[in-house]
């Protein structure tokens, strides 16, 4: 039985609650309103986030602030080349006196909000240990599967791949992130505010704005946001047109994309569209919600062809071309 749709009054009330989370993050990451809004949308959609940018832009502080504002257990994992899978999932250790037994010791993944800091500095073997955790919300060690806390989020930070000592994330793992968000450099005005208001750059002290119960109510509200048929059709046509083998693919996709977005991308667009609509106080998803969330939801899901690197075409460039080519309403 389908859940009752959200009323306008309920949507407005939920939006006011979510706005407190957004306002708290804006006090930590200065003048990055677009980044903060995308992170809040991802949380409401129960998705994982990959934050990409140069070191020192506040990505780690943003993640720590999110855990504080949501009253969630938080663990930070610093990914390094020598990190092993068992270091993050947990492992069995021999304990006891006399009759000794192997006892499972939980790793840092057993927290509601996990910060995977500089995730692309670890080896592919260690990166792959996150695959099950991010999709199934569970961890399997020596054949035994253990559930992770609910809710469970992975917020990962990534340095530009051109920096030394980095390993590119595999496509299967990138696809598990709801959003990949580019954190842009800050300007002189923001730096002046930072220098004059924060001693040694320390962020302000934060108080929680939500507990687990309040967050669960927001999740339930997001699920009740109505996704109209024409908007769902628009999402389907966007994802279909990202595949260069489809007749609807625009020229930029045919030339520069090797593999298009997966069905998980369509689910991501629907979930993030619902979350953004709620954040804006509306009980139904509009075309503008999909357009606003599509770049962050699609830019890491397109596998580019070699021609793209030759002509210096990036995934965001292709996504922009895709958005311009696919109409919100099919042409007659």
PDB file of N, CA, C and O in Angstrom, residues 159-211:
ATOM      1  N   UNK A 159      41.144  13.881  -3.417  1.00  0.00           N
ATOM      2  CA  UNK A 159      42.012  14.879  -4.014  1.00  0.00           C
ATOM      3  C   UNK A 159      42.002  14.710  -5.530  1.00  0.00           C
ATOM      4  O   UNK A 159      41.772  13.617  -6.041  1.00  0.00           O
ATOM      5  N   UNK A 160      42.244  15.790  -6.266  1.00  0.00           N
ATOM      6  CA  UNK A 160      42.325  15.652  -7.724  1.00  0.00           C
ATOM      7  C   UNK A 160      43.312  14.565  -8.114  1.00  0.00           C
ATOM      8  O   UNK A 160      44.386  14.441  -7.541  1.00  0.00           O
ATOM      9  N   UNK A 161      42.930  13.768  -9.080  1.00  0.00           N
ATOM     10  CA  UNK A 161      43.699  12.577  -9.415  1.00  0.00           C
ATOM     11  C   UNK A 161      45.090  12.919  -9.938  1.00  0.00           C
ATOM     12  O   UNK A 161      45.990  12.081  -9.943  1.00  0.00           O
ATOM     13  N   UNK A 162      45.291  14.168 -10.361  1.00  0.00           N
ATOM     14  CA  UNK A 162      46.601  14.542 -10.876  1.00  0.00           C
ATOM     15  C   UNK A 162      47.657  14.597  -9.778  1.00  0.00           C
ATOM     16  O   UNK A 162      48.852  14.572 -10.043  1.00  0.00           O
ATOM     17  N   UNK A 163      47.227  14.721  -8.510  1.00  0.00           N
ATOM     18  CA  UNK A 163      48.195  14.758  -7.427  1.00  0.00           C
ATOM     19  C   UNK A 163      48.860  13.395  -7.274  1.00  0.00           C
ATOM     20  O   UNK A 163      48.270  12.359  -7.518  1.00  0.00           O
ATOM     21  N   UNK A 164      50.122  13.403  -6.812  1.00  0.00           N
ATOM     22  CA  UNK A 164      50.867  12.154  -6.687  1.00  0.00           C
ATOM     23  C   UNK A 164      50.291  11.286  -5.578  1.00  0.00           C
ATOM     24  O   UNK A 164      49.733  11.761  -4.604  1.00  0.00           O
ATOM     25  N   UNK A 165      50.458   9.972  -5.735  1.00  0.00           N
ATOM     26  CA  UNK A 165      50.047   9.032  -4.703  1.00  0.00           C
ATOM     27  C   UNK A 165      48.558   8.804  -4.614  1.00  0.00           C
ATOM     28  O   UNK A 165      48.037   8.561  -3.534  1.00  0.00           O
ATOM     29  N   UNK A 166      47.852   8.862  -5.746  1.00  0.00           N
ATOM     30  CA  UNK A 166      46.405   8.631  -5.730  1.00  0.00           C
ATOM     31  C   UNK A 166      46.040   7.498  -6.677  1.00  0.00           C
ATOM     32  O   UNK A 166      46.726   7.247  -7.660  1.00  0.00           O
ATOM     33  N   UNK A 167      44.941   6.806  -6.339  1.00  0.00           N
ATOM     34  CA  UNK A 167      44.439   5.698  -7.142  1.00  0.00           C
ATOM     35  C   UNK A 167      43.007   6.028  -7.561  1.00  0.00           C
ATOM     36  O   UNK A 167      42.167   6.311  -6.703  1.00  0.00           O
ATOM     37  N   UNK A 168      42.695   5.993  -8.845  1.00  0.00           N
ATOM     38  CA  UNK A 168      41.325   6.321  -9.268  1.00  0.00           C
ATOM     39  C   UNK A 168      40.322   5.321  -8.721  1.00  0.00           C
ATOM     40  O   UNK A 168      40.584   4.115  -8.651  1.00  0.00           O
ATOM     41  N   UNK A 169      39.149   5.822  -8.318  1.00  0.00           N
ATOM     42  CA  UNK A 169      38.102   4.937  -7.827  1.00  0.00           C
ATOM     43  C   UNK A 169      37.491   4.154  -8.987  1.00  0.00           C
ATOM     44  O   UNK A 169      37.262   4.721 -10.055  1.00  0.00           O
ATOM     45  N   UNK A 170      37.201   2.867  -8.807  1.00  0.00           N
ATOM     46  CA  UNK A 170      36.587   2.088  -9.891  1.00  0.00           C
ATOM     47  C   UNK A 170      35.152   2.552 -10.147  1.00  0.00           C
ATOM     48  O   UNK A 170      34.490   3.127  -9.277  1.00  0.00           O
ATOM     49  N   UNK A 171      34.668   2.286 -11.350  1.00  0.00           N
ATOM     50  CA  UNK A 171      33.329   2.747 -11.743  1.00  0.00           C
ATOM     51  C   UNK A 171      32.250   2.195 -10.824  1.00  0.00           C
ATOM     52  O   UNK A 171      31.290   2.897 -10.496  1.00  0.00           O
ATOM     53  N   UNK A 172      32.385   0.934 -10.403  1.00  0.00           N
ATOM     54  CA  UNK A 172      31.362   0.334  -9.541  1.00  0.00           C
ATOM     55  C   UNK A 172      31.248   1.065  -8.212  1.00  0.00           C
ATOM     56  O   UNK A 172      30.156   1.181  -7.644  1.00  0.00           O
ATOM     57  N   UNK A 173      32.370   1.564  -7.717  1.00  0.00           N
ATOM     58  CA  UNK A 173      32.316   2.292  -6.448  1.00  0.00           C
ATOM     59  C   UNK A 173      31.801   3.713  -6.653  1.00  0.00           C
ATOM     60  O   UNK A 173      31.014   4.222  -5.843  1.00  0.00           O
ATOM     61  N   UNK A 174      32.206   4.358  -7.718  1.00  0.00           N
ATOM     62  CA  UNK A 174      31.688   5.692  -8.006  1.00  0.00           C
ATOM     63  C   UNK A 174      30.170   5.664  -8.131  1.00  0.00           C
ATOM     64  O   UNK A 174      29.480   6.591  -7.693  1.00  0.00           O
ATOM     65  N   UNK A 175      29.642   4.596  -8.725  1.00  0.00           N
ATOM     66  CA  UNK A 175      28.204   4.494  -8.950  1.00  0.00           C
ATOM     67  C   UNK A 175      27.430   4.408  -7.644  1.00  0.00           C
ATOM     68  O   UNK A 175      26.225   4.676  -7.607  1.00  0.00           O
ATOM     69  N   UNK A 176      28.093   4.038  -6.562  1.00  0.00           N
ATOM     70  CA  UNK A 176      27.426   3.923  -5.265  1.00  0.00           C
ATOM     71  C   UNK A 176      27.297   5.268  -4.550  1.00  0.00           C
ATOM     72  O   UNK A 176      26.596   5.364  -3.542  1.00  0.00           O
ATOM     73  N   UNK A 177      27.981   6.273  -5.029  1.00  0.00           N
ATOM     74  CA  UNK A 177      27.825   7.605  -4.465  1.00  0.00           C
ATOM     75  C   UNK A 177      26.625   8.282  -5.125  1.00  0.00           C
ATOM     76  O   UNK A 177      26.517   8.315  -6.353  1.00  0.00           O
ATOM     77  N   UNK A 178      25.736   8.823  -4.323  1.00  0.00           N
ATOM     78  CA  UNK A 178      24.601   9.560  -4.865  1.00  0.00           C
ATOM     79  C   UNK A 178      25.090  10.776  -5.638  1.00  0.00           C
ATOM     80  O   UNK A 178      24.655  11.034  -6.764  1.00  0.00           O
ATOM     81  N   UNK A 179      26.000  11.531  -5.024  1.00  0.00           N
ATOM     82  CA  UNK A 179      26.525  12.758  -5.622  1.00  0.00           C
ATOM     83  C   UNK A 179      28.045  12.742  -5.622  1.00  0.00           C
ATOM     84  O   UNK A 179      28.674  12.210  -4.694  1.00  0.00           O
ATOM     85  N   UNK A 180      28.618  13.330  -6.658  1.00  0.00           N
ATOM     86  CA  UNK A 180      30.008  13.775  -6.584  1.00  0.00           C
ATOM     87  C   UNK A 180      29.966  15.295  -6.651  1.00  0.00           C
ATOM     88  O   UNK A 180      29.483  15.867  -7.630  1.00  0.00           O
ATOM     89  N   UNK A 181      30.477  15.945  -5.620  1.00  0.00           N
ATOM     90  CA  UNK A 181      30.366  17.385  -5.483  1.00  0.00           C
ATOM     91  C   UNK A 181      31.752  18.013  -5.574  1.00  0.00           C
ATOM     92  O   UNK A 181      32.670  17.619  -4.841  1.00  0.00           O
ATOM     93  N   UNK A 182      31.896  18.944  -6.478  1.00  0.00           N
ATOM     94  CA  UNK A 182      33.142  19.684  -6.604  1.00  0.00           C
ATOM     95  C   UNK A 182      33.131  20.844  -5.603  1.00  0.00           C
ATOM     96  O   UNK A 182      32.214  21.662  -5.602  1.00  0.00           O
ATOM     97  N   UNK A 183      34.140  20.907  -4.745  1.00  0.00           N
ATOM     98  CA  UNK A 183      34.265  22.006  -3.786  1.00  0.00           C
ATOM     99  C   UNK A 183      35.204  23.035  -4.389  1.00  0.00           C
ATOM    100  O   UNK A 183      36.409  22.791  -4.503  1.00  0.00           O
ATOM    101  N   UNK A 184      34.691  24.198  -4.798  1.00  0.00           N
ATOM    102  CA  UNK A 184      35.539  25.184  -5.482  1.00  0.00           C
ATOM    103  C   UNK A 184      36.438  25.928  -4.507  1.00  0.00           C
ATOM    104  O   UNK A 184      36.155  25.995  -3.302  1.00  0.00           O
ATOM    105  N   UNK A 185      37.537  26.519  -4.987  1.00  0.00           N
ATOM    106  CA  UNK A 185      38.391  27.350  -4.132  1.00  0.00           C
ATOM    107  C   UNK A 185      37.619  28.567  -3.631  1.00  0.00           C
ATOM    108  O   UNK A 185      36.637  28.995  -4.240  1.00  0.00           O
ATOM    109  N   UNK A 186      38.088  29.116  -2.513  1.00  0.00           N
ATOM    110  CA  UNK A 186      37.424  30.292  -1.941  1.00  0.00           C
ATOM    111  C   UNK A 186      38.132  31.561  -2.410  1.00  0.00           C
ATOM    112  O   UNK A 186      39.298  31.553  -2.800  1.00  0.00           O
ATOM    113  N   UNK A 187      37.399  32.663  -2.364  1.00  0.00           N
ATOM    114  CA  UNK A 187      37.935  33.943  -2.800  1.00  0.00           C
ATOM    115  C   UNK A 187      38.520  34.751  -1.659  1.00  0.00           C
ATOM    116  O   UNK A 187      38.485  34.357  -0.486  1.00  0.00           O
ATOM    117  N   UNK A 188      39.030  35.932  -1.999  1.00  0.00           N
ATOM    118  CA  UNK A 188      39.700  36.790  -1.024  1.00  0.00           C
ATOM    119  C   UNK A 188      38.744  37.251   0.075  1.00  0.00           C
ATOM    120  O   UNK A 188      39.120  37.355   1.247  1.00  0.00           O
ATOM    121  N   UNK A 189      37.495  37.545  -0.289  1.00  0.00           N
ATOM    122  CA  UNK A 189      36.524  38.009   0.697  1.00  0.00           C
ATOM    123  C   UNK A 189      36.259  36.938   1.753  1.00  0.00           C
ATOM    124  O   UNK A 189      36.207  37.234   2.967  1.00  0.00           O
ATOM    125  N   UNK A 190      36.123  35.694   1.317  1.00  0.00           N
ATOM    126  CA  UNK A 190      35.898  34.595   2.254  1.00  0.00           C
ATOM    127  C   UNK A 190      37.117  34.374   3.136  1.00  0.00           C
ATOM    128  O   UNK A 190      36.998  34.132   4.349  1.00  0.00           O
ATOM    129  N   UNK A 191      38.290  34.469   2.543  1.00  0.00           N
ATOM    130  CA  UNK A 191      39.519  34.295   3.319  1.00  0.00           C
ATOM    131  C   UNK A 191      39.653  35.385   4.382  1.00  0.00           C
ATOM    132  O   UNK A 191      40.110  35.134   5.503  1.00  0.00           O
ATOM    133  N   UNK A 192      39.267  36.601   4.052  1.00  0.00           N
ATOM    134  CA  UNK A 192      39.323  37.695   5.031  1.00  0.00           C
ATOM    135  C   UNK A 192      38.410  37.401   6.210  1.00  0.00           C
ATOM    136  O   UNK A 192      38.799  37.576   7.380  1.00  0.00           O
ATOM    137  N   UNK A 193      37.191  36.925   5.920  1.00  0.00           N
ATOM    138  CA  UNK A 193      36.269  36.570   6.998  1.00  0.00           C
ATOM    139  C   UNK A 193      36.838  35.452   7.851  1.00  0.00           C
ATOM    140  O   UNK A 193      36.750  35.473   9.093  1.00  0.00           O
ATOM    141  N   UNK A 194      37.432  34.471   7.212  1.00  0.00           N
ATOM    142  CA  UNK A 194      38.020  33.339   7.923  1.00  0.00           C
ATOM    143  C   UNK A 194      39.140  33.800   8.855  1.00  0.00           C
ATOM    144  O   UNK A 194      39.211  33.400  10.022  1.00  0.00           O
ATOM    145  N   UNK A 195      39.994  34.679   8.361  1.00  0.00           N
ATOM    146  CA  UNK A 195      41.148  35.126   9.141  1.00  0.00           C
ATOM    147  C   UNK A 195      40.749  36.011  10.314  1.00  0.00           C
ATOM    148  O   UNK A 195      41.414  36.006  11.361  1.00  0.00           O
ATOM    149  N   UNK A 196      39.694  36.779  10.152  1.00  0.00           N
ATOM    150  CA  UNK A 196      39.313  37.739  11.193  1.00  0.00           C
ATOM    151  C   UNK A 196      38.323  37.188  12.204  1.00  0.00           C
ATOM    152  O   UNK A 196      38.111  37.788  13.255  1.00  0.00           O
ATOM    153  N   UNK A 197      37.705  36.045  11.911  1.00  0.00           N
ATOM    154  CA  UNK A 197      36.683  35.506  12.822  1.00  0.00           C
ATOM    155  C   UNK A 197      37.052  34.168  13.441  1.00  0.00           C
ATOM    156  O   UNK A 197      36.390  33.741  14.397  1.00  0.00           O
ATOM    157  N   UNK A 198      38.085  33.499  12.945  1.00  0.00           N
ATOM    158  CA  UNK A 198      38.417  32.175  13.454  1.00  0.00           C
ATOM    159  C   UNK A 198      39.889  32.095  13.821  1.00  0.00           C
ATOM    160  O   UNK A 198      40.769  32.201  12.956  1.00  0.00           O
ATOM    161  N   UNK A 199      40.142  31.901  15.098  1.00  0.00           N
ATOM    162  CA  UNK A 199      41.504  31.761  15.568  1.00  0.00           C
ATOM    163  C   UNK A 199      42.053  30.412  15.107  1.00  0.00           C
ATOM    164  O   UNK A 199      41.455  29.367  15.356  1.00  0.00           O
ATOM    165  N   UNK A 200      43.171  30.448  14.393  1.00  0.00           N
ATOM    166  CA  UNK A 200      43.805  29.244  13.839  1.00  0.00           C
ATOM    167  C   UNK A 200      42.850  28.451  12.959  1.00  0.00           C
ATOM    168  O   UNK A 200      43.004  27.240  12.791  1.00  0.00           O
ATOM    169  N   UNK A 201      41.827  29.108  12.427  1.00  0.00           N
ATOM    170  CA  UNK A 201      40.913  28.450  11.500  1.00  0.00           C
ATOM    171  C   UNK A 201      39.905  27.525  12.126  1.00  0.00           C
ATOM    172  O   UNK A 201      39.189  26.815  11.416  1.00  0.00           O
ATOM    173  N   UNK A 202      39.807  27.502  13.471  1.00  0.00           N
ATOM    174  CA  UNK A 202      38.875  26.580  14.141  1.00  0.00           C
ATOM    175  C   UNK A 202      37.439  26.980  13.844  1.00  0.00           C
ATOM    176  O   UNK A 202      37.066  28.150  13.984  1.00  0.00           O
ATOM    177  N   UNK A 203      36.583  26.028  13.442  1.00  0.00           N
ATOM    178  CA  UNK A 203      35.178  26.356  13.150  1.00  0.00           C
ATOM    179  C   UNK A 203      34.412  26.640  14.429  1.00  0.00           C
ATOM    180  O   UNK A 203      34.852  26.278  15.532  1.00  0.00           O
ATOM    181  N   UNK A 204      33.242  27.270  14.326  1.00  0.00           N
ATOM    182  CA  UNK A 204      32.449  27.564  15.525  1.00  0.00           C
ATOM    183  C   UNK A 204      31.895  26.295  16.162  1.00  0.00           C
ATOM    184  O   UNK A 204      31.724  25.274  15.508  1.00  0.00           O
ATOM    185  N   UNK A 205      31.620  26.390  17.469  1.00  0.00           N
ATOM    186  CA  UNK A 205      30.988  25.271  18.176  1.00  0.00           C
ATOM    187  C   UNK A 205      29.537  25.131  17.715  1.00  0.00           C
ATOM    188  O   UNK A 205      28.828  26.121  17.568  1.00  0.00           O
ATOM    189  N   UNK A 206      29.119  23.903  17.501  1.00  0.00           N
ATOM    190  CA  UNK A 206      27.770  23.649  17.005  1.00  0.00           C
ATOM    191  C   UNK A 206      26.956  22.859  18.017  1.00  0.00           C
ATOM    192  O   UNK A 206      27.506  22.051  18.777  1.00  0.00           O
ATOM    193  N   UNK A 207      25.658  23.083  18.002  1.00  0.00           N
ATOM    194  CA  UNK A 207      24.728  22.302  18.815  1.00  0.00           C
ATOM    195  C   UNK A 207      23.859  21.468  17.883  1.00  0.00           C
ATOM    196  O   UNK A 207      23.514  21.910  16.778  1.00  0.00           O
ATOM    197  N   UNK A 208      23.483  20.263  18.290  1.00  0.00           N
ATOM    198  CA  UNK A 208      22.647  19.423  17.427  1.00  0.00           C
ATOM    199  C   UNK A 208      21.318  20.103  17.088  1.00  0.00           C
ATOM    200  O   UNK A 208      20.730  20.795  17.927  1.00  0.00           O
ATOM    201  N   UNK A 209      20.874  19.901  15.863  1.00  0.00           N
ATOM    202  CA  UNK A 209      19.572  20.424  15.435  1.00  0.00           C
ATOM    203  C   UNK A 209      18.578  19.302  15.201  1.00  0.00           C
ATOM    204  O   UNK A 209      17.379  19.560  15.068  1.00  0.00           O
ATOM    205  N   UNK A 210      19.057  18.069  15.140  1.00  0.00           N
ATOM    206  CA  UNK A 210      18.197  16.905  14.934  1.00  0.00           C
ATOM    207  C   UNK A 210      18.748  15.727  15.721  1.00  0.00           C
ATOM    208  O   UNK A 210      19.964  15.625  15.940  1.00  0.00           O
ATOM    209  N   UNK A 211      17.840  14.835  16.127  1.00  0.00           N
ATOM    210  CA  UNK A 211      18.266  13.552  16.671  1.00  0.00           C
ATOM    211  C   UNK A 211      17.859  12.463  15.686  1.00  0.00           C
ATOM    212  O   UNK A 211      17.317  12.745  14.611  1.00  0.00           O
TER     213      UNK A 211
END
